[in-house]
C-alpha positions as a printed NumPy array, in Angstrom:
array([[  91.997,  -96.227,  -26.556],
       [  95.468,  -94.445,  -26.434],
       [  96.737,  -93.297,  -23.08 ],
       [  99.457,  -90.513,  -22.545],
       [ 102.039,  -89.496,  -20.035],
       [ 100.871,  -86.545,  -17.661],
       [ 103.79 ,  -85.535,  -15.226],
       [ 102.978,  -86.187,  -11.634],
       [ 106.533,  -84.671,  -10.022],
       [ 109.93 ,  -85.674,   -8.961],
       [ 110.566,  -87.202,   -5.642],
       [ 113.762,  -87.777,   -3.639],
       [ 115.991,  -85.106,   -5.849],
       [ 119.425,  -84.762,   -4.543],
       [ 121.75 ,  -82.378,   -6.329],
       [ 125.511,  -84.03 ,   -5.381],
       [ 127.967,  -81.744,   -7.383],
       [ 127.844,  -78.462,   -9.1  ],
       [ 127.144,  -78.132,  -12.59 ],
       [ 129.132,  -75.018,  -14.166],
       [ 128.437,  -73.136,  -17.772],
       [ 129.988,  -74.926,  -20.248],
       [ 129.549,  -78.606,  -18.508],
       [ 128.052,  -81.228,  -20.614],
       [ 125.794,  -83.143,  -19.006],
       [ 124.281,  -86.734,  -19.674],
       [ 120.684,  -88.043,  -18.342],
       [ 120.362,  -91.493,  -17.972],
       [ 116.499,  -92.326,  -17.237],
       [ 115.114,  -95.974,  -16.392],
       [ 111.73 ,  -97.289,  -15.591],
       [ 111.684,  -98.545,  -12.176],
       [ 108.28 ,  -99.364,  -11.709],
       [ 104.927,  -99.852,  -13.414],
       [ 101.435,  -99.847,  -11.027],
       [  98.341, -100.631,  -13.866],
       [  95.922, -100.525,  -10.863],
       [  96.659,  -97.001,  -10.281],
       [  97.782,  -95.852,  -13.952],
       [ 101.329,  -94.816,  -13.127],
       [ 105.182,  -95.183,  -13.411],
       [ 108.195,  -94.285,  -11.767],
       [ 111.705,  -93.776,  -13.342],
       [ 114.964,  -93.463,  -11.947],
       [ 116.913,  -90.362,  -13.221],
       [ 120.684,  -90.053,  -13.046],
       [ 122.61 ,  -87.12 ,  -14.412],
       [ 126.439,  -87.065,  -14.863],
       [ 128.981,  -84.576,  -16.007],
       [ 131.56 ,  -84.844,  -18.641],
       [ 134.02 ,  -86.356,  -16.12 ],
       [ 131.361,  -89.159,  -15.144],
       [ 130.746,  -87.136,  -11.996],
       [ 127.268,  -88.223,  -10.752],
       [ 125.716,  -84.552,   -9.774],
       [ 122.246,  -85.384,   -9.824],
       [ 119.613,  -88.087,   -8.804],
       [ 115.891,  -88.345,   -8.403],
       [ 112.897,  -89.967,   -8.993],
       [ 110.338,  -89.044,  -12.12 ],
       [ 106.365,  -89.969,  -11.42 ],
       [ 104.029,  -90.319,  -14.159],
       [ 100.329,  -90.703,  -14.695],
       [  98.674,  -92.066,  -17.88 ],
       [  95.387,  -90.583,  -18.667],
       [  93.177,  -91.013,  -21.328],
       [  93.694,  -89.341,  -24.568],
       [  90.466,  -87.429,  -25.033],
       [  91.015,  -87.916,  -29.116]])
C-alpha cells in the first residue's frame, strides 16, 4: 500500500530579511522528525538569497495518508 504526503501546514515561519525582484533564492529542506505512530513528518526549511543571507526559516508539517488507488 502506498502512502502519499498531505500538507498539514507550516509552523514557526520567520521572515528575517527582505527579498527583492531579481534576487535568487535557495531553499534548503531537511527532514527533522518522523512520527510513525501519527504518520507525520516535519522538515526544517531555510531560505537564503544569492549573497548567502538567511531570509526565511520555518517548519513544514506533512501527514502521510493512504493512497486510494
